[in-house]
Amino acid sequence: MSTTAEHIRLEEDRQRTKYWKRWGPYLSDRAWGSVREDYSPGGTAWDYFPHDHARSRAYRWNEDGLAGICDRHQRICFALALWNRRDPILKERLFGLTGSEGNHGEDVKEYYFYVDSTPTHSYMKFLYKYPQAPFPYAELVDENRRRGRQASEYELVDTGVFDGNRYFDVGVEYAKADPEDILIRIHVTNRGPEAAAIDVLPTVWFRNIWSWHQNPSRPSLERFDRAGGIALNDPKYGRRYLHGDGAPTLLFTENETNCERLFGGASASPYVKDAFHRFVVGDERDAVNPAERGTKAAAHYALTIAPGETCTVRLRLDERASAEFGASFEAMFGARRQEADEFYATVIPATLSADGRNVARQAFAGLLWSKQYYHYVVKYWLEGDAAQPAPPPGRDRGRNYEWTHLYNADVISMPDKWEYPWYAAWDLAFHCVPLALVDSEFAKEQLTLLLREWYMHPNGQLPAYEWALGDVNPPVHAWSAWRVYKIEQRRRGKGDLKFLERVFHKLLLNFTWWVNRKDAEGMNVFQGGFLGLDNIGVFDRSKPLPTGGRLEQSDGTSWMAMYSLNMLAIALELGRHNPAYEDVASKFWEHFLNIAHAMSGGRQYGGKGHDLWDDEDGFFYDVL
């Protein structure tokens, strides 16, 4: 096993001697337009909470931001806001089209890059390209809505806002001096031919956990010195500080909904979530709290940058009331970057070309930056909150009502933190295989998490995704668990049998669910929903057929054959240490043979032999 500095940090975190993963890139790129924030009568999530509301409306379930981080329970959040002196709003979050606005569905319309990250997030780097011209919000919506599905998408670069290189490169770096001391460095480079002004507002805030219940505990922020210091007082984490180098202007408000703007009613506070937009862009001096306290604060830096030049903003989030921004601050970034290089040298094969190694490292960065705190409690979501208006009639039988046991409040690997900021059961299983190459402990935790009783349905089904938890995803969890086990065994010299045994017992429940619920005739040919070929399907296989009858799926059945072989492999491995598993292994071998036999014609349809295989085409087909 390797002993780089990052490997040591991973081991310290695994042993719980130091909590290196408490802070990370767990802030979503988009929380608006999600199912969780949707309390509409018809389940129209995109329309109920659009991008235009996001700057003014407090989120119920989780936060979002630009290049942001938070703790693993998302009590404290940090992210970046920008203003190019031309936009009508601050650039506080990434913009994109909703499902109905995009000619190919939802689509983020920004240029941003997850440049680097270690698995403990001891070093991270992010790059965002911010136009100096007004951001073409309306043009992107109107033109993409006008185009048909056969046309190409209208992208941000097509609008001309990057012509003449008139944009800023905004690079954000994080380095952990220790688990609770996070150094932040923001480089802003003017790529254009003329000097350009930009406002940079590093922002810290508390997730709103107080507006939904009666008499909750409430955290607070306040200025604590004259030199750019913000004190954070949290009932769970105690007191910590955000220090800004260079004596920035400090702004304070509350993470509360601006009800006047959105609904024409009274707000809970005169200082609301969109205060910094109104103060900086609209020059509303009374939008921020003059008492310099609240639940959301920003350090405001107003910069003018010459062409080709770079300005740097430095901050520090830690538990100490004083902060160092000198040579040791800069040296820490160099040390953590070098340690990241050393770590990846043990992960990425040296036989790859320089380009190949760079691609691999970028891929790992994307995986690691795509972790997100995901919060969803179906029972609370259906019932509504005591301190809020009652939900619409019929909601108790609405979306996901059969999943009231589901209680999600965890850091989970996302398919994409903007386009798909929710976990999907089979995507997650695929993520875990490459994740095991850099952090097998996290990969195992993810696989185990979905099998826990507050995720898995009591009947054994795994939750699919928030839009329809009861949809059916391909059964790849056992395959992923086996691959993760073998990867860790190869890299550490020893496999985690306890992990393998834990997932195996829960997967027995899931396998039984498949056999009982998705093999309608008990003939080892399976039906299901979203099983892999749906992107080219002629109809939605998750719904009843418009013609009646039943579709026997070649891909669904082949997935189950693979599932049987995966469970066989796990049972045989466990049987090497406990002979009791040998009987279970033979059961899965028999199940595989039965499925193979059924796909090849070894069953009857109405007394006539029929199979899924076509000799002429040499291909398995679905059968209606």
JSON list of C-alpha atoms in Angstrom, two decimals, residues 353-524:
[
{"chain": "A", "resi": 353, "resn": "SER", "atom": "CA", "xyz": [1.04, 9.34, -22.45]},
{"chain": "A", "resi": 354, "resn": "ALA", "atom": "CA", "xyz": [1.14, 12.80, -20.87]},
{"chain": "A", "resi": 355, "resn": "ASP", "atom": "CA", "xyz": [-2.23, 13.56, -22.49]},
{"chain": "A", "resi": 356, "resn": "GLY", "atom": "CA", "xyz": [-3.62, 10.26, -21.23]},
{"chain": "A", "resi": 357, "resn": "ARG", "atom": "CA", "xyz": [-2.51, 10.97, -17.68]},
{"chain": "A", "resi": 358, "resn": "ASN", "atom": "CA", "xyz": [-4.05, 14.43, -17.86]},
{"chain": "A", "resi": 359, "resn": "VAL", "atom": "CA", "xyz": [-7.36, 13.03, -19.11]},
{"chain": "A", "resi": 360, "resn": "ALA", "atom": "CA", "xyz": [-7.40, 10.47, -16.30]},
{"chain": "A", "resi": 361, "resn": "ARG", "atom": "CA", "xyz": [-6.67, 13.10, -13.67]},
{"chain": "A", "resi": 362, "resn": "GLN", "atom": "CA", "xyz": [-9.39, 15.37, -15.04]},
{"chain": "A", "resi": 363, "resn": "ALA", "atom": "CA", "xyz": [-11.82, 12.45, -14.93]},
{"chain": "A", "resi": 364, "resn": "PHE", "atom": "CA", "xyz": [-11.00, 11.78, -11.28]},
{"chain": "A", "resi": 365, "resn": "ALA", "atom": "CA", "xyz": [-11.39, 15.50, -10.55]},
{"chain": "A", "resi": 366, "resn": "GLY", "atom": "CA", "xyz": [-14.85, 15.42, -12.12]},
{"chain": "A", "resi": 367, "resn": "LEU", "atom": "CA", "xyz": [-15.86, 12.42, -10.04]},
{"chain": "A", "resi": 368, "resn": "LEU", "atom": "CA", "xyz": [-14.60, 13.92, -6.80]},
{"chain": "A", "resi": 369, "resn": "TRP", "atom": "CA", "xyz": [-16.09, 17.38, -7.41]},
{"chain": "A", "resi": 370, "resn": "SER", "atom": "CA", "xyz": [-19.45, 15.71, -8.16]},
{"chain": "A", "resi": 371, "resn": "LYS", "atom": "CA", "xyz": [-20.07, 14.73, -4.56]},
{"chain": "A", "resi": 372, "resn": "GLN", "atom": "CA", "xyz": [-23.13, 16.50, -3.18]},
{"chain": "A", "resi": 373, "resn": "TYR", "atom": "CA", "xyz": [-25.00, 16.75, 0.08]},
{"chain": "A", "resi": 374, "resn": "TYR", "atom": "CA", "xyz": [-28.39, 15.28, -0.80]},
{"chain": "A", "resi": 375, "resn": "HIS", "atom": "CA", "xyz": [-31.34, 15.79, 1.54]},
{"chain": "A", "resi": 376, "resn": "TYR", "atom": "CA", "xyz": [-34.79, 14.30, 0.93]},
{"chain": "A", "resi": 377, "resn": "VAL", "atom": "CA", "xyz": [-37.24, 12.96, 3.52]},
{"chain": "A", "resi": 378, "resn": "VAL", "atom": "CA", "xyz": [-40.27, 11.78, 1.58]},
{"chain": "A", "resi": 379, "resn": "LYS", "atom": "CA", "xyz": [-42.66, 11.73, 4.55]},
{"chain": "A", "resi": 380, "resn": "TYR", "atom": "CA", "xyz": [-41.87, 15.34, 5.50]},
{"chain": "A", "resi": 381, "resn": "TRP", "atom": "CA", "xyz": [-41.91, 16.39, 1.85]},
{"chain": "A", "resi": 382, "resn": "LEU", "atom": "CA", "xyz": [-45.38, 14.93, 1.27]},
{"chain": "A", "resi": 383, "resn": "GLU", "atom": "CA", "xyz": [-46.86, 16.26, 4.51]},
{"chain": "A", "resi": 384, "resn": "GLY", "atom": "CA", "xyz": [-45.37, 19.76, 4.28]},
{"chain": "A", "resi": 385, "resn": "ASP", "atom": "CA", "xyz": [-43.85, 21.76, 7.13]},
{"chain": "A", "resi": 386, "resn": "ALA", "atom": "CA", "xyz": [-45.54, 23.00, 10.28]},
{"chain": "A", "resi": 387, "resn": "ALA", "atom": "CA", "xyz": [-44.35, 26.58, 9.80]},
{"chain": "A", "resi": 388, "resn": "GLN", "atom": "CA", "xyz": [-45.31, 26.75, 6.10]},
{"chain": "A", "resi": 389, "resn": "PRO", "atom": "CA", "xyz": [-48.58, 26.71, 4.11]},
{"chain": "A", "resi": 390, "resn": "ALA", "atom": "CA", "xyz": [-50.26, 23.31, 3.80]},
{"chain": "A", "resi": 391, "resn": "PRO", "atom": "CA", "xyz": [-49.38, 21.31, 0.66]},
{"chain": "A", "resi": 392, "resn": "PRO", "atom": "CA", "xyz": [-51.95, 21.00, -2.16]},
{"chain": "A", "resi": 393, "resn": "PRO", "atom": "CA", "xyz": [-54.77, 18.41, -1.91]},
{"chain": "A", "resi": 394, "resn": "GLY", "atom": "CA", "xyz": [-53.90, 14.93, -3.13]},
{"chain": "A", "resi": 395, "resn": "ARG", "atom": "CA", "xyz": [-50.20, 15.30, -2.40]},
{"chain": "A", "resi": 396, "resn": "ASP", "atom": "CA", "xyz": [-50.35, 12.36, 0.01]},
{"chain": "A", "resi": 397, "resn": "ARG", "atom": "CA", "xyz": [-50.92, 10.13, -3.05]},
{"chain": "A", "resi": 398, "resn": "GLY", "atom": "CA", "xyz": [-48.56, 12.02, -5.33]},
{"chain": "A", "resi": 399, "resn": "ARG", "atom": "CA", "xyz": [-45.04, 11.41, -6.55]},
{"chain": "A", "resi": 400, "resn": "ASN", "atom": "CA", "xyz": [-43.04, 8.90, -4.47]},
{"chain": "A", "resi": 401, "resn": "TYR", "atom": "CA", "xyz": [-45.86, 8.37, -1.93]},
{"chain": "A", "resi": 402, "resn": "GLU", "atom": "CA", "xyz": [-44.93, 4.67, -1.66]},
{"chain": "A", "resi": 403, "resn": "TRP", "atom": "CA", "xyz": [-41.47, 5.61, -0.33]},
{"chain": "A", "resi": 404, "resn": "THR", "atom": "CA", "xyz": [-42.32, 7.31, 2.96]},
{"chain": "A", "resi": 405, "resn": "HIS", "atom": "CA", "xyz": [-39.58, 5.32, 4.72]},
{"chain": "A", "resi": 406, "resn": "LEU", "atom": "CA", "xyz": [-36.90, 7.11, 2.64]},
{"chain": "A", "resi": 407, "resn": "TYR", "atom": "CA", "xyz": [-34.70, 9.46, 4.68]},
{"chain": "A", "resi": 408, "resn": "ASN", "atom": "CA", "xyz": [-31.74, 10.86, 2.73]},
{"chain": "A", "resi": 409, "resn": "ALA", "atom": "CA", "xyz": [-29.25, 13.28, 4.33]},
{"chain": "A", "resi": 410, "resn": "ASP", "atom": "CA", "xyz": [-25.85, 12.22, 3.02]},
{"chain": "A", "resi": 411, "resn": "VAL", "atom": "CA", "xyz": [-22.96, 13.13, 0.74]},
{"chain": "A", "resi": 412, "resn": "ILE", "atom": "CA", "xyz": [-23.58, 11.13, -2.44]},
{"chain": "A", "resi": 413, "resn": "SER", "atom": "CA", "xyz": [-21.87, 10.89, -5.83]},
{"chain": "A", "resi": 414, "resn": "MET", "atom": "CA", "xyz": [-24.07, 12.63, -8.42]},
{"chain": "A", "resi": 415, "resn": "PRO", "atom": "CA", "xyz": [-24.34, 11.93, -12.17]},
{"chain": "A", "resi": 416, "resn": "ASP", "atom": "CA", "xyz": [-23.95, 15.71, -12.68]},
{"chain": "A", "resi": 417, "resn": "LYS", "atom": "CA", "xyz": [-24.44, 18.45, -10.07]},
{"chain": "A", "resi": 418, "resn": "TRP", "atom": "CA", "xyz": [-26.28, 20.71, -12.52]},
{"chain": "A", "resi": 419, "resn": "GLU", "atom": "CA", "xyz": [-28.14, 18.56, -15.05]},
{"chain": "A", "resi": 420, "resn": "TYR", "atom": "CA", "xyz": [-28.77, 15.62, -12.70]},
{"chain": "A", "resi": 421, "resn": "PRO", "atom": "CA", "xyz": [-28.32, 16.87, -9.10]},
{"chain": "A", "resi": 422, "resn": "TRP", "atom": "CA", "xyz": [-29.86, 13.71, -7.65]},
{"chain": "A", "resi": 423, "resn": "TYR", "atom": "CA", "xyz": [-28.53, 10.20, -7.26]},
{"chain": "A", "resi": 424, "resn": "ALA", "atom": "CA", "xyz": [-29.55, 7.42, -9.63]},
{"chain": "A", "resi": 425, "resn": "ALA", "atom": "CA", "xyz": [-29.10, 3.86, -8.40]},
{"chain": "A", "resi": 426, "resn": "TRP", "atom": "CA", "xyz": [-27.28, 2.46, -11.40]},
{"chain": "A", "resi": 427, "resn": "ASP", "atom": "CA", "xyz": [-25.24, 5.59, -12.13]},
{"chain": "A", "resi": 428, "resn": "LEU", "atom": "CA", "xyz": [-23.99, 5.49, -8.56]},
{"chain": "A", "resi": 429, "resn": "ALA", "atom": "CA", "xyz": [-22.93, 1.86, -8.94]},
{"chain": "A", "resi": 430, "resn": "PHE", "atom": "CA", "xyz": [-20.89, 2.75, -12.03]},
{"chain": "A", "resi": 431, "resn": "HIS", "atom": "CA", "xyz": [-19.30, 5.76, -10.27]},
{"chain": "A", "resi": 432, "resn": "CYS", "atom": "CA", "xyz": [-18.06, 3.54, -7.47]},
{"chain": "A", "resi": 433, "resn": "VAL", "atom": "CA", "xyz": [-15.78, 1.46, -9.70]},
{"chain": "A", "resi": 434, "resn": "PRO", "atom": "CA", "xyz": [-13.40, 4.32, -10.69]},
{"chain": "A", "resi": 435, "resn": "LEU", "atom": "CA", "xyz": [-13.86, 5.89, -7.25]},
{"chain": "A", "resi": 436, "resn": "ALA", "atom": "CA", "xyz": [-12.43, 2.70, -5.75]},
{"chain": "A", "resi": 437, "resn": "LEU", "atom": "CA", "xyz": [-9.15, 3.45, -7.53]},
{"chain": "A", "resi": 438, "resn": "VAL", "atom": "CA", "xyz": [-8.67, 6.62, -5.47]},
{"chain": "A", "resi": 439, "resn": "ASP", "atom": "CA", "xyz": [-10.86, 6.10, -2.39]},
{"chain": "A", "resi": 440, "resn": "SER", "atom": "CA", "xyz": [-12.17, 2.58, -1.90]},
{"chain": "A", "resi": 441, "resn": "GLU", "atom": "CA", "xyz": [-13.60, 3.49, 1.51]},
{"chain": "A", "resi": 442, "resn": "PHE", "atom": "CA", "xyz": [-15.89, 6.12, -0.02]},
{"chain": "A", "resi": 443, "resn": "ALA", "atom": "CA", "xyz": [-16.90, 3.72, -2.81]},
{"chain": "A", "resi": 444, "resn": "LYS", "atom": "CA", "xyz": [-17.85, 1.05, -0.27]},
{"chain": "A", "resi": 445, "resn": "GLU", "atom": "CA", "xyz": [-19.77, 3.56, 1.83]},
{"chain": "A", "resi": 446, "resn": "GLN", "atom": "CA", "xyz": [-21.77, 4.63, -1.23]},
{"chain": "A", "resi": 447, "resn": "LEU", "atom": "CA", "xyz": [-22.70, 1.08, -2.19]},
{"chain": "A", "resi": 448, "resn": "THR", "atom": "CA", "xyz": [-23.64, 0.21, 1.38]},
{"chain": "A", "resi": 449, "resn": "LEU", "atom": "CA", "xyz": [-25.66, 3.41, 1.80]},
{"chain": "A", "resi": 450, "resn": "LEU", "atom": "CA", "xyz": [-28.21, 2.59, -0.90]},
{"chain": "A", "resi": 451, "resn": "LEU", "atom": "CA", "xyz": [-28.78, -0.81, 0.72]},
{"chain": "A", "resi": 452, "resn": "ARG", "atom": "CA", "xyz": [-29.56, 0.63, 4.15]},
{"chain": "A", "resi": 453, "resn": "GLU", "atom": "CA", "xyz": [-33.13, 0.38, 5.44]},
{"chain": "A", "resi": 454, "resn": "TRP", "atom": "CA", "xyz": [-33.72, 4.13, 5.13]},
{"chain": "A", "resi": 455, "resn": "TYR", "atom": "CA", "xyz": [-32.91, 3.91, 1.40]},
{"chain": "A", "resi": 456, "resn": "MET", "atom": "CA", "xyz": [-33.88, 0.41, 0.19]},
{"chain": "A", "resi": 457, "resn": "HIS", "atom": "CA", "xyz": [-37.63, -0.20, 0.12]},
{"chain": "A", "resi": 458, "resn": "PRO", "atom": "CA", "xyz": [-38.90, -2.79, 2.63]},
{"chain": "A", "resi": 459, "resn": "ASN", "atom": "CA", "xyz": [-39.76, -5.00, -0.36]},
{"chain": "A", "resi": 460, "resn": "GLY", "atom": "CA", "xyz": [-36.11, -5.00, -1.51]},
{"chain": "A", "resi": 461, "resn": "GLN", "atom": "CA", "xyz": [-36.26, -2.46, -4.36]},
{"chain": "A", "resi": 462, "resn": "LEU", "atom": "CA", "xyz": [-33.50, 0.14, -4.62]},
{"chain": "A", "resi": 463, "resn": "PRO", "atom": "CA", "xyz": [-34.57, 3.79, -5.03]},
{"chain": "A", "resi": 464, "resn": "ALA", "atom": "CA", "xyz": [-34.15, 4.80, -8.67]},
{"chain": "A", "resi": 465, "resn": "TYR", "atom": "CA", "xyz": [-34.05, 8.64, -8.67]},
{"chain": "A", "resi": 466, "resn": "GLU", "atom": "CA", "xyz": [-36.11, 11.44, -7.15]},
{"chain": "A", "resi": 467, "resn": "TRP", "atom": "CA", "xyz": [-38.36, 11.95, -10.19]},
{"chain": "A", "resi": 468, "resn": "ALA", "atom": "CA", "xyz": [-39.71, 8.41, -9.71]},
{"chain": "A", "resi": 469, "resn": "LEU", "atom": "CA", "xyz": [-38.14, 6.44, -6.86]},
{"chain": "A", "resi": 470, "resn": "GLY", "atom": "CA", "xyz": [-40.11, 3.36, -7.88]},
{"chain": "A", "resi": 471, "resn": "ASP", "atom": "CA", "xyz": [-38.72, 3.19, -11.42]},
{"chain": "A", "resi": 472, "resn": "VAL", "atom": "CA", "xyz": [-36.54, 0.23, -12.29]},
{"chain": "A", "resi": 473, "resn": "ASN", "atom": "CA", "xyz": [-32.83, 0.64, -12.97]},
{"chain": "A", "resi": 474, "resn": "PRO", "atom": "CA", "xyz": [-30.51, -2.12, -14.20]},
{"chain": "A", "resi": 475, "resn": "PRO", "atom": "CA", "xyz": [-29.37, -4.40, -11.35]},
{"chain": "A", "resi": 476, "resn": "VAL", "atom": "CA", "xyz": [-25.68, -3.50, -11.36]},
{"chain": "A", "resi": 477, "resn": "HIS", "atom": "CA", "xyz": [-25.13, -3.07, -7.62]},
{"chain": "A", "resi": 478, "resn": "ALA", "atom": "CA", "xyz": [-23.69, -6.56, -7.14]},
{"chain": "A", "resi": 479, "resn": "TRP", "atom": "CA", "xyz": [-21.38, -6.12, -10.14]},
{"chain": "A", "resi": 480, "resn": "SER", "atom": "CA", "xyz": [-20.10, -2.83, -8.71]},
{"chain": "A", "resi": 481, "resn": "ALA", "atom": "CA", "xyz": [-19.64, -4.26, -5.20]},
{"chain": "A", "resi": 482, "resn": "TRP", "atom": "CA", "xyz": [-17.64, -7.18, -6.59]},
{"chain": "A", "resi": 483, "resn": "ARG", "atom": "CA", "xyz": [-15.46, -4.88, -8.73]},
{"chain": "A", "resi": 484, "resn": "VAL", "atom": "CA", "xyz": [-14.84, -2.51, -5.80]},
{"chain": "A", "resi": 485, "resn": "TYR", "atom": "CA", "xyz": [-13.89, -5.47, -3.60]},
{"chain": "A", "resi": 486, "resn": "LYS", "atom": "CA", "xyz": [-11.42, -6.79, -6.20]},
{"chain": "A", "resi": 487, "resn": "ILE", "atom": "CA", "xyz": [-9.91, -3.34, -6.85]},
{"chain": "A", "resi": 488, "resn": "GLU", "atom": "CA", "xyz": [-9.29, -2.76, -3.16]},
{"chain": "A", "resi": 489, "resn": "GLN", "atom": "CA", "xyz": [-7.94, -6.29, -2.77]},
{"chain": "A", "resi": 490, "resn": "ARG", "atom": "CA", "xyz": [-5.43, -5.64, -5.54]},
{"chain": "A", "resi": 491, "resn": "ARG", "atom": "CA", "xyz": [-4.40, -2.19, -4.27]},
{"chain": "A", "resi": 492, "resn": "ARG", "atom": "CA", "xyz": [-4.29, -2.92, -0.53]},
{"chain": "A", "resi": 493, "resn": "GLY", "atom": "CA", "xyz": [-3.31, -6.58, -0.66]},
{"chain": "A", "resi": 494, "resn": "LYS", "atom": "CA", "xyz": [-6.44, -7.62, 1.24]},
{"chain": "A", "resi": 495, "resn": "GLY", "atom": "CA", "xyz": [-10.14, -7.57, 0.41]},
{"chain": "A", "resi": 496, "resn": "ASP", "atom": "CA", "xyz": [-12.80, -6.27, 2.79]},
{"chain": "A", "resi": 497, "resn": "LEU", "atom": "CA", "xyz": [-14.83, -9.41, 3.50]},
{"chain": "A", "resi": 498, "resn": "LYS", "atom": "CA", "xyz": [-17.01, -7.62, 6.03]},
{"chain": "A", "resi": 499, "resn": "PHE", "atom": "CA", "xyz": [-18.11, -5.17, 3.33]},
{"chain": "A", "resi": 500, "resn": "LEU", "atom": "CA", "xyz": [-18.73, -7.97, 0.85]},
{"chain": "A", "resi": 501, "resn": "GLU", "atom": "CA", "xyz": [-20.81, -9.92, 3.33]},
{"chain": "A", "resi": 502, "resn": "ARG", "atom": "CA", "xyz": [-22.85, -6.87, 4.32]},
{"chain": "A", "resi": 503, "resn": "VAL", "atom": "CA", "xyz": [-23.82, -6.00, 0.77]},
{"chain": "A", "resi": 504, "resn": "PHE", "atom": "CA", "xyz": [-24.43, -9.64, -0.16]},
{"chain": "A", "resi": 505, "resn": "HIS", "atom": "CA", "xyz": [-27.12, -10.12, 2.47]},
{"chain": "A", "resi": 506, "resn": "LYS", "atom": "CA", "xyz": [-28.94, -6.94, 1.42]},
{"chain": "A", "resi": 507, "resn": "LEU", "atom": "CA", "xyz": [-28.60, -7.84, -2.25]},
{"chain": "A", "resi": 508, "resn": "LEU", "atom": "CA", "xyz": [-30.36, -11.13, -1.55]},
{"chain": "A", "resi": 509, "resn": "LEU", "atom": "CA", "xyz": [-33.43, -9.01, -0.74]},
{"chain": "A", "resi": 510, "resn": "ASN", "atom": "CA", "xyz": [-33.06, -7.03, -3.95]},
{"chain": "A", "resi": 511, "resn": "PHE", "atom": "CA", "xyz": [-32.54, -10.16, -6.07]},
{"chain": "A", "resi": 512, "resn": "THR", "atom": "CA", "xyz": [-35.68, -11.68, -4.57]},
{"chain": "A", "resi": 513, "resn": "TRP", "atom": "CA", "xyz": [-37.60, -8.48, -5.39]},
{"chain": "A", "resi": 514, "resn": "TRP", "atom": "CA", "xyz": [-36.55, -8.83, -9.03]},
{"chain": "A", "resi": 515, "resn": "VAL", "atom": "CA", "xyz": [-37.57, -12.47, -9.18]},
{"chain": "A", "resi": 516, "resn": "ASN", "atom": "CA", "xyz": [-40.94, -11.87, -7.51]},
{"chain": "A", "resi": 517, "resn": "ARG", "atom": "CA", "xyz": [-41.89, -8.56, -9.14]},
{"chain": "A", "resi": 518, "resn": "LYS", "atom": "CA", "xyz": [-40.25, -8.50, -12.56]},
{"chain": "A", "resi": 519, "resn": "ASP", "atom": "CA", "xyz": [-40.63, -12.11, -13.73]},
{"chain": "A", "resi": 520, "resn": "ALA", "atom": "CA", "xyz": [-44.38, -12.02, -14.34]},
{"chain": "A", "resi": 521, "resn": "GLU", "atom": "CA", "xyz": [-44.82, -15.67, -15.38]},
{"chain": "A", "resi": 522, "resn": "GLY", "atom": "CA", "xyz": [-42.09, -17.15, -13.23]},
{"chain": "A", "resi": 523, "resn": "MET", "atom": "CA", "xyz": [-40.30, -18.27, -16.39]},
{"chain": "A", "resi": 524, "resn": "ASN", "atom": "CA", "xyz": [-36.98, -16.45, -15.91]}
]
